[in-house]
Structure formats: structure tokens, C-alpha cells
Short mmCIF file of C-alpha atoms in Angstrom, two decimals:
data_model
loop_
_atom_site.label_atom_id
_atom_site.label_comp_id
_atom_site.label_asym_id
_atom_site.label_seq_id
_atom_site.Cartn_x
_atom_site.Cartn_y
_atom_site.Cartn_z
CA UNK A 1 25.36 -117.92 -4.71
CA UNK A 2 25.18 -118.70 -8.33
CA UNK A 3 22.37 -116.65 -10.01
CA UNK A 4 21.30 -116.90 -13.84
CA UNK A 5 22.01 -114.08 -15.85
CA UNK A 6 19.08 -113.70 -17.98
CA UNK A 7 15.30 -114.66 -17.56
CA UNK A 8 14.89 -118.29 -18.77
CA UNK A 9 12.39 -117.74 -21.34
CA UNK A 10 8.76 -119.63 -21.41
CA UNK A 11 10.17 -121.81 -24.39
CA UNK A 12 13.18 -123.21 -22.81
CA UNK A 13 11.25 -123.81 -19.47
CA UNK A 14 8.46 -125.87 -21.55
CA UNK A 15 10.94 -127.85 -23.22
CA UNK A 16 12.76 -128.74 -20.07
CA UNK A 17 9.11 -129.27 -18.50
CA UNK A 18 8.24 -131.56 -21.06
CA UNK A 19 9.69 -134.71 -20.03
CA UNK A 20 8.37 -134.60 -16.37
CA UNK A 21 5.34 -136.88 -17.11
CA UNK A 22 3.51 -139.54 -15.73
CA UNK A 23 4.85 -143.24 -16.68
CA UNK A 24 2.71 -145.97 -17.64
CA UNK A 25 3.56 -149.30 -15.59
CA UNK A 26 5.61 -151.57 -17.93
CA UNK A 27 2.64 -155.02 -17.54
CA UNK A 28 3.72 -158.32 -18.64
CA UNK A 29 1.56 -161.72 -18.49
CA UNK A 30 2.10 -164.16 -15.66
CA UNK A 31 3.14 -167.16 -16.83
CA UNK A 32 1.14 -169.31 -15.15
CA UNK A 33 -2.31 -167.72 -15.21
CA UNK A 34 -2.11 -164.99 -17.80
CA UNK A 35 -3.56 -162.21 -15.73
CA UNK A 36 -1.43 -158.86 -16.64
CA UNK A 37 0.95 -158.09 -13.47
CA UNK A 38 3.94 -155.54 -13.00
CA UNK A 39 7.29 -157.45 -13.53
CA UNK A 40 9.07 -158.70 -10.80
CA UNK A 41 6.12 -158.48 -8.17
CA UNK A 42 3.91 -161.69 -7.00
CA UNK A 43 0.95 -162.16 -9.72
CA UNK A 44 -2.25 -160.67 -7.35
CA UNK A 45 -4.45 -163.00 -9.10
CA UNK A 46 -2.91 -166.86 -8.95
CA UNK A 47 -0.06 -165.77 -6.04
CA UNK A 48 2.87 -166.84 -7.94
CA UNK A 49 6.36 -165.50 -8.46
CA UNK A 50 8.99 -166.73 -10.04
CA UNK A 51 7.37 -171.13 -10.84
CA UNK A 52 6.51 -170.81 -7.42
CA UNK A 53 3.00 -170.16 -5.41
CA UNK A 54 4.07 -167.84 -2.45
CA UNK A 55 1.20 -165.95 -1.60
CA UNK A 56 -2.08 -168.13 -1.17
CA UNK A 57 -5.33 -166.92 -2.74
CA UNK A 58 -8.96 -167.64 -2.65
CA UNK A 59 -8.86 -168.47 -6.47
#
């Protein structure tokens, strides 16, 4: 079993901790109603996807 020949020091371990972090959802408009959604899922607000309504809402 491989095992690390010296302590890995508090620096090192911060650096290599500090890109594990929370991403931000990457929001565009829908098209046809404006309402910010997540790309490439159904618009909660209107119910369309893609020019098409495939989800019927009470809006």
C-alpha cells in the first residue's frame, strides 16, 4: 500500500481544498416567456422546451 512520505502540510491541503466549492446554476431566459430557467430543462413557468409546450400549466 502506497503511503506518503511526508505530512502534507496545511498549505498544500488548502490549496487543493480550494476548488471544492459550491456551483452556481448556469440560468438562461426562456425564449418564449422570459422567466430565468436552467438550460436544457422544460421552462417551470410557461411549460415549454425546445418551440414546443410539453408540460401544461395553470398560467
Amino acid at each position: 500500500m502506497a503511503v506518503p512520505a511526508r505530512k502534507t502540510s496545511k498549505t498544500k491541503k488548502r490549496m487543493r481544498r480550494g476548488n471544492i466549492k459550491l456551483q452556481v446554476p448556469n440560468l438562461s431566459a426562456c425564449p418564449n416567456c422570459g422567466e430565468l430557467r436552467m438550460s436544457h430543462v422544460v421552462c417551470p413557468n410557461c411549460g415549454f422546451y425546445d418551440g414546443r409546450q410539453v408540460v401544461k400549466t395553470n398560467n
